[in-house]
Backbone as JSON Lines, residues from 0, in Angstrom:
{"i":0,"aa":"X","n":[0.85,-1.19,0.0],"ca":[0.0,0.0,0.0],"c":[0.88,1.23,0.0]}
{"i":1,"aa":"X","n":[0.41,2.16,1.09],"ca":[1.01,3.61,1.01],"c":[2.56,3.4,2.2]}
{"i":2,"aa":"X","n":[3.63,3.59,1.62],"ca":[4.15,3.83,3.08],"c":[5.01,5.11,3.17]}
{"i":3,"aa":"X","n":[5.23,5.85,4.04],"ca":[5.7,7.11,4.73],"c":[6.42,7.07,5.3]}
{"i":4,"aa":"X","n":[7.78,7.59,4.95],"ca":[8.84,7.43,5.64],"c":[8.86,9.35,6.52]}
{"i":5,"aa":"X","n":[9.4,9.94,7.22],"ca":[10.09,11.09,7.92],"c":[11.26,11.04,7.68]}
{"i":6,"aa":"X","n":[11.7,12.71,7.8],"ca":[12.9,12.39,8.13],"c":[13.05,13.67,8.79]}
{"i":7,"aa":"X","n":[14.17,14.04,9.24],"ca":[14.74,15.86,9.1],"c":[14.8,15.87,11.09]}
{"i":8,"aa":"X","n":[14.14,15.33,11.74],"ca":[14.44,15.38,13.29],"c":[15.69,15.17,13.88]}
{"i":9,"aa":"X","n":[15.7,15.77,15.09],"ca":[16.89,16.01,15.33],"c":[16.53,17.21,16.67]}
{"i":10,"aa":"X","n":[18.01,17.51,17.17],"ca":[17.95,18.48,18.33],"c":[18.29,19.91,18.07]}
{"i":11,"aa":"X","n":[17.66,20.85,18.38],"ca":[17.45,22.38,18.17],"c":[17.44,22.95,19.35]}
{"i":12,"aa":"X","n":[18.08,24.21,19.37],"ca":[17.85,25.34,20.8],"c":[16.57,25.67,20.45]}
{"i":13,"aa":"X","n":[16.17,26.35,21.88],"ca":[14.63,27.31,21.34],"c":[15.19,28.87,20.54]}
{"i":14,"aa":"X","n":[14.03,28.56,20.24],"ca":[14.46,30.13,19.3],"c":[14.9,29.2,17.67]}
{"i":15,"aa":"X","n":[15.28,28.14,17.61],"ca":[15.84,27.32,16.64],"c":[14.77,26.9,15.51]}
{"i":16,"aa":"X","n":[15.73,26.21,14.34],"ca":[14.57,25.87,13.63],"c":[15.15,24.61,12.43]}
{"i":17,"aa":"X","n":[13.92,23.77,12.62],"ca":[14.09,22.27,12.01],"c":[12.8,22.33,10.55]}
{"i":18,"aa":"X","n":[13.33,21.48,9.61],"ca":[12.55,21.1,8.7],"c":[12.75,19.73,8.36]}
{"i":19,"aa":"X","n":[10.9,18.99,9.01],"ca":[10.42,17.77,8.67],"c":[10.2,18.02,7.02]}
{"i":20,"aa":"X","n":[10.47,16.21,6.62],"ca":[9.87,16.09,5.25],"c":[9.29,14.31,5.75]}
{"i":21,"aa":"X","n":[8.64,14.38,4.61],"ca":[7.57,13.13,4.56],"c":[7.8,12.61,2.73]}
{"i":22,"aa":"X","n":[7.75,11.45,2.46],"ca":[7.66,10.81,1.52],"c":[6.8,9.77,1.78]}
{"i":23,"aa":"X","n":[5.94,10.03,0.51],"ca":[4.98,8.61,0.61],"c":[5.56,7.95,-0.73]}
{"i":24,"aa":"X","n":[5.62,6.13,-0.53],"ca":[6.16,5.27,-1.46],"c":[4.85,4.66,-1.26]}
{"i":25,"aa":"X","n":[5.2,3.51,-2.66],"ca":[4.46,2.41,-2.97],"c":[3.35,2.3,-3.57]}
{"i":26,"aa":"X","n":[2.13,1.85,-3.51],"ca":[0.76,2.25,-3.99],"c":[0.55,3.41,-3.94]}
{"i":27,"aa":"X","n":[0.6,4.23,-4.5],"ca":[-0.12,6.15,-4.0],"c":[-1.16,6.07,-4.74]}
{"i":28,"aa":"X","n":[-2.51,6.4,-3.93],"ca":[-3.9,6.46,-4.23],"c":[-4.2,7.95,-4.12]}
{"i":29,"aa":"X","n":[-4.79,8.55,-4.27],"ca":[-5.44,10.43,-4.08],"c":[-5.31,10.2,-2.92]}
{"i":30,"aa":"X","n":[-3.59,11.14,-2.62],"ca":[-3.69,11.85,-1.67],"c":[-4.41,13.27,-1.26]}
{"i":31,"aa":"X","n":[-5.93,13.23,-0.57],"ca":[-6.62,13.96,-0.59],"c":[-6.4,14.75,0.49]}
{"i":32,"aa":"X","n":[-5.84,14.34,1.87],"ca":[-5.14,15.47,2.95],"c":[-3.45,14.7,3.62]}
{"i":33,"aa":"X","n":[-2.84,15.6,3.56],"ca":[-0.94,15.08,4.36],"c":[-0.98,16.14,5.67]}
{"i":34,"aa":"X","n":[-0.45,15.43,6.55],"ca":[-0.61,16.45,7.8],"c":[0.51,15.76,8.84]}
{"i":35,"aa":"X","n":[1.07,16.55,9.46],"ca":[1.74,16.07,10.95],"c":[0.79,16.17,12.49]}
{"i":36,"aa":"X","n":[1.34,14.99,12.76],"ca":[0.78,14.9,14.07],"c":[2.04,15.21,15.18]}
{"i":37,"aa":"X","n":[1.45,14.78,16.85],"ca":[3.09,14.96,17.2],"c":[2.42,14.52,18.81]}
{"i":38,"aa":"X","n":[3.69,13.47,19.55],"ca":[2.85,12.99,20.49],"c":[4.13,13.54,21.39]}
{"i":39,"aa":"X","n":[3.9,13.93,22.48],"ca":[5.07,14.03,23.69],"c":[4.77,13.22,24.83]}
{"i":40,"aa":"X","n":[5.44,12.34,25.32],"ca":[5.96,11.45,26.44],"c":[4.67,12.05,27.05]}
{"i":41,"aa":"X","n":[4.02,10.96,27.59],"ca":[2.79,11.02,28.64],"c":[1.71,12.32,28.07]}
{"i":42,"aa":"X","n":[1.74,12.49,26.92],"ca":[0.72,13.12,26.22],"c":[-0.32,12.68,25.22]}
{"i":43,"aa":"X","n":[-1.7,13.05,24.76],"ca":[-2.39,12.51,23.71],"c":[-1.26,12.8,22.48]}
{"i":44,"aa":"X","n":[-1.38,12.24,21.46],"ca":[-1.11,12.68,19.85],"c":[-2.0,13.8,19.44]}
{"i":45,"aa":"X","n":[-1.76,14.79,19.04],"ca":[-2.43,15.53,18.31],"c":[-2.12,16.14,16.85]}
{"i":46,"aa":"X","n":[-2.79,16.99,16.76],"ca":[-2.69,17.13,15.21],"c":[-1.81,18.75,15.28]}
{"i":47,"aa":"X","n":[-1.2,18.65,14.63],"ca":[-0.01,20.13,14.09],"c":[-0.23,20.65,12.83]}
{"i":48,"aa":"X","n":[-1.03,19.88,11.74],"ca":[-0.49,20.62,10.85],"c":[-0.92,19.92,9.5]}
{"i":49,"aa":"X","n":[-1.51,20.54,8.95],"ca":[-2.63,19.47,7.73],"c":[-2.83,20.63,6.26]}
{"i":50,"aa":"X","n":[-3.11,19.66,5.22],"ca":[-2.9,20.2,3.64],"c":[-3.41,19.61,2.93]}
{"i":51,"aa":"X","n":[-4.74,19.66,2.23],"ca":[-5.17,19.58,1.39],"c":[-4.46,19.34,0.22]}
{"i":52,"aa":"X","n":[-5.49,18.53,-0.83],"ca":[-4.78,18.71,-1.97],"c":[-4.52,19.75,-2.76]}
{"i":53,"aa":"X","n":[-5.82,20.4,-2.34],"ca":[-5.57,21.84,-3.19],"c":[-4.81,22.4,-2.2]}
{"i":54,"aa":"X","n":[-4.54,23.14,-1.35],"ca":[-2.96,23.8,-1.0],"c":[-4.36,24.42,0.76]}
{"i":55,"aa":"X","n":[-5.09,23.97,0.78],"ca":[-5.37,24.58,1.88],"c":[-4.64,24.22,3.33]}
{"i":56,"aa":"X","n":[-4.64,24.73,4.15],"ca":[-4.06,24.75,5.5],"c":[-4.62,24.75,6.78]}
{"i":57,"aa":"X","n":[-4.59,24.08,7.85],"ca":[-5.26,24.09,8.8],"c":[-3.27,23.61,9.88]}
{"i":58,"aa":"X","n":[-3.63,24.42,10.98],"ca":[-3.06,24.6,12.4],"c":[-3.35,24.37,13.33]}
{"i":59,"aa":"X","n":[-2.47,24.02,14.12],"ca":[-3.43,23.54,16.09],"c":[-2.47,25.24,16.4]}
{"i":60,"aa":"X","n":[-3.5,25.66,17.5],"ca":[-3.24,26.92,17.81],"c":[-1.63,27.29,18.75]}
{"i":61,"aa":"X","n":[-1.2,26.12,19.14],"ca":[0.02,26.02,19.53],"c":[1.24,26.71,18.47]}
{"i":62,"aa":"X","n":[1.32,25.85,17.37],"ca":[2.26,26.51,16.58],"c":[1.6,27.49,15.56]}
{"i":63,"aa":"X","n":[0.71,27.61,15.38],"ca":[0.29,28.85,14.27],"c":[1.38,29.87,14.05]}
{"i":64,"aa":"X","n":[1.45,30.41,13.07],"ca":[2.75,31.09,13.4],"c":[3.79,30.89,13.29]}
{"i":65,"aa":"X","n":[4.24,29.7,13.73],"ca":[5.66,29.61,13.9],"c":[6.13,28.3,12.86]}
{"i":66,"aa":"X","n":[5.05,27.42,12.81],"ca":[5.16,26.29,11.56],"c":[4.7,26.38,10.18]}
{"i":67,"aa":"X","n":[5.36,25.95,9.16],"ca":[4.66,26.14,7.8],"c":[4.77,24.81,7.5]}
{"i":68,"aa":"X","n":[3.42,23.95,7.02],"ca":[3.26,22.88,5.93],"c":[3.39,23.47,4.85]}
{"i":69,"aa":"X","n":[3.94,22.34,4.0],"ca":[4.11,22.48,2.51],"c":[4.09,21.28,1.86]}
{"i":70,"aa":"X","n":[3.31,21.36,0.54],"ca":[3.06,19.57,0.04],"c":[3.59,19.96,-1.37]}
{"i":71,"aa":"X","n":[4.54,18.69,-2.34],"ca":[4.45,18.72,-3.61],"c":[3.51,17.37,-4.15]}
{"i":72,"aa":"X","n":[2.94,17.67,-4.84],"ca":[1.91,16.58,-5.18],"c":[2.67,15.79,-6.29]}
{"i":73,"aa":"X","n":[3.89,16.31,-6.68],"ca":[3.99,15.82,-8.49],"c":[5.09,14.74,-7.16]}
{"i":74,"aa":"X","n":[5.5,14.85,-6.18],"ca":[6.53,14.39,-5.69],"c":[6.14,13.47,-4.48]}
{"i":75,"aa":"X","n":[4.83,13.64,-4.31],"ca":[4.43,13.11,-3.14],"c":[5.11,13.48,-1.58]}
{"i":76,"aa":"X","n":[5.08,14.3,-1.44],"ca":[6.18,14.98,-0.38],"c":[4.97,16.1,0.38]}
{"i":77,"aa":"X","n":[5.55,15.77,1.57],"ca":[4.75,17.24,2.92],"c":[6.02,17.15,3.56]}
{"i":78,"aa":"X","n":[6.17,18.33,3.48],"ca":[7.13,19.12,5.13],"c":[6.62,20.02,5.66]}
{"i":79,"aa":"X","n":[6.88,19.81,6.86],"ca":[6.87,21.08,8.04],"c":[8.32,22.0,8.56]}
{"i":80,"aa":"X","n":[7.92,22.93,7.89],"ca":[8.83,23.84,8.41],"c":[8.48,24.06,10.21]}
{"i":81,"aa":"X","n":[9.67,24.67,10.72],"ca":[9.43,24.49,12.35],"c":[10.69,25.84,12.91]}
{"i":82,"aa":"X","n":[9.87,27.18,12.72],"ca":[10.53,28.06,13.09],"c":[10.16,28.63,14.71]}
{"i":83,"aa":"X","n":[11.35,29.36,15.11],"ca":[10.67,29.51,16.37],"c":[10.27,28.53,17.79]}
{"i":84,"aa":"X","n":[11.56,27.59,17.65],"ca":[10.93,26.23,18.34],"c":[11.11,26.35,19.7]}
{"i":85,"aa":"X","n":[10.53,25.91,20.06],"ca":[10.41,25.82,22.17],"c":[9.89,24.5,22.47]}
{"i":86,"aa":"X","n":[10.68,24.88,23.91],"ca":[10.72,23.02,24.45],"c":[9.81,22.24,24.45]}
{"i":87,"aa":"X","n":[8.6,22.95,24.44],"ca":[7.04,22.39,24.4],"c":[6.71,21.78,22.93]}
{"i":88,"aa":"X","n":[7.79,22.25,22.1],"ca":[7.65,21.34,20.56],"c":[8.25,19.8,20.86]}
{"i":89,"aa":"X","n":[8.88,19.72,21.7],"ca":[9.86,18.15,21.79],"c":[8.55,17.0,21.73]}
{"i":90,"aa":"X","n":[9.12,16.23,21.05],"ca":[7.67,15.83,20.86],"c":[8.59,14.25,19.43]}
{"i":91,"aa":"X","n":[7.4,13.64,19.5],"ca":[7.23,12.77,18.24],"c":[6.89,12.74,17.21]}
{"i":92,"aa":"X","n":[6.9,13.36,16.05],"ca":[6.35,13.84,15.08],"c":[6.09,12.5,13.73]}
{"i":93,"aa":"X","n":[4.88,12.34,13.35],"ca":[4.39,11.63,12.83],"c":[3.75,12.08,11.19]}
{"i":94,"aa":"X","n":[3.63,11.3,10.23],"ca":[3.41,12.08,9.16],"c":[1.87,11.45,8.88]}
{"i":95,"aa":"X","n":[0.9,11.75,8.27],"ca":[-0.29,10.95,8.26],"c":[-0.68,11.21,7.15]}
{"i":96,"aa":"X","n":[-1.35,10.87,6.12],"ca":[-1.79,10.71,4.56],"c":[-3.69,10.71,4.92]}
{"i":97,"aa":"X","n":[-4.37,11.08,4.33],"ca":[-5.7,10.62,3.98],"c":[-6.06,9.98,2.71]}
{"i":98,"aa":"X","n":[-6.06,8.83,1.89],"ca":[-6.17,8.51,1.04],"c":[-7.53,8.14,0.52]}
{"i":99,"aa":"X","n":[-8.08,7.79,-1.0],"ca":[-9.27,7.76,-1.34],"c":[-9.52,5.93,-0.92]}
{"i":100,"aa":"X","n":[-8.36,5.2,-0.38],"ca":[-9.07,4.23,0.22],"c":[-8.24,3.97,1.79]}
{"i":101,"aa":"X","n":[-7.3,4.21,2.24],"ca":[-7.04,4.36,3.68],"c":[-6.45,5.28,4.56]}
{"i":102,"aa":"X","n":[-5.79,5.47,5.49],"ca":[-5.65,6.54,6.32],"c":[-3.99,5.48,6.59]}
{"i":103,"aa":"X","n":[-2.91,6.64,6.44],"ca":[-1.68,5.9,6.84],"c":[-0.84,7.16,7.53]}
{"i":104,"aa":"X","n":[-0.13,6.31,8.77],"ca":[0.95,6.77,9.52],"c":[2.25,6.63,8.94]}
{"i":105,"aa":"X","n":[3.33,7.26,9.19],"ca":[4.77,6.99,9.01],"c":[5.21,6.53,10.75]}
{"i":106,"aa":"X","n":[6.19,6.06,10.47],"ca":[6.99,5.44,11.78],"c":[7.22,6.79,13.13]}
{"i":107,"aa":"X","n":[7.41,8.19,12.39],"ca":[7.84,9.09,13.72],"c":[9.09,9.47,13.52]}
{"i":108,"aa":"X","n":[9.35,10.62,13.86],"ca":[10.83,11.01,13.87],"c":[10.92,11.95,14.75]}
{"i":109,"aa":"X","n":[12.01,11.97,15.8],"ca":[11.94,12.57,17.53],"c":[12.52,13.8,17.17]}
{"i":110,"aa":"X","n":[11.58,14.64,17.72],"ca":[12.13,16.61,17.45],"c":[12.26,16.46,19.21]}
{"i":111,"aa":"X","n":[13.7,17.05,19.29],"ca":[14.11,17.81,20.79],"c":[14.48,18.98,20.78]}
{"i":112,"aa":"X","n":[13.72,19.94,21.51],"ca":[14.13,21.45,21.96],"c":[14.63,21.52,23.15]}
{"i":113,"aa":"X","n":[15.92,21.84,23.23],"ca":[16.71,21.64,24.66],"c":[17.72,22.72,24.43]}
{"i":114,"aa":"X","n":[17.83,23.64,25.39],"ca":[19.13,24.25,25.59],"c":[20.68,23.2,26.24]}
């Protein structure tokens, strides 16, 4: 089927700034929304950061501002830009697909904000 690899994580000061990318391989069906999620140690998963096919955008009010999604469709690719980062970003970051027949995760790739 679809699979999603991450990559680009890694450790940043605050004030710092990281850029996730996402690749989807294999079967690619209409990718109709690509988005990051992001879970921190003894926290729910939530959602960060989502893109339409047509180029629309949706934010969790945490990073507004300070993160930019970006999708190429001819490439199958979403990244999150991640400016402005603080420790409260450290977290697990996950890539997620909506497809016209399933819903797929990537494995995760660990963002740390640490002085």
């Amino acid at each position: 089927q679809v699979t999603l690899v991450e990559s680009g994580g890694g450790l940043a000061q605050p004030g710092g700034s990281l850029r996730l990318s996402c690749t989807a391989s294999g079967t690619i069906f209409n990718l109709y929304i690509m988005g990051w999620y992001r879970q921190a140690p003894g926290k729910q998963r939530e959602m960060v950061a989502a893109i339409t096919s047509g180029g629309s955008t949706n934010y969790a009010d945490s990073v507004k501002g300070r993160f930019t999604i970006s999708r190429d469709n001819a490439k199958n690719t979403v990244d999150l830009q991640m400016n402005s980062l603080k420790p409260e970003d450290t977290a697990v970051y996950y890539c997620k697909v909506w497809t016209s027949v399933i819903n797929c995760w990537g494995q995760g790739t660990q963002v740390t904000v640490s002085s």
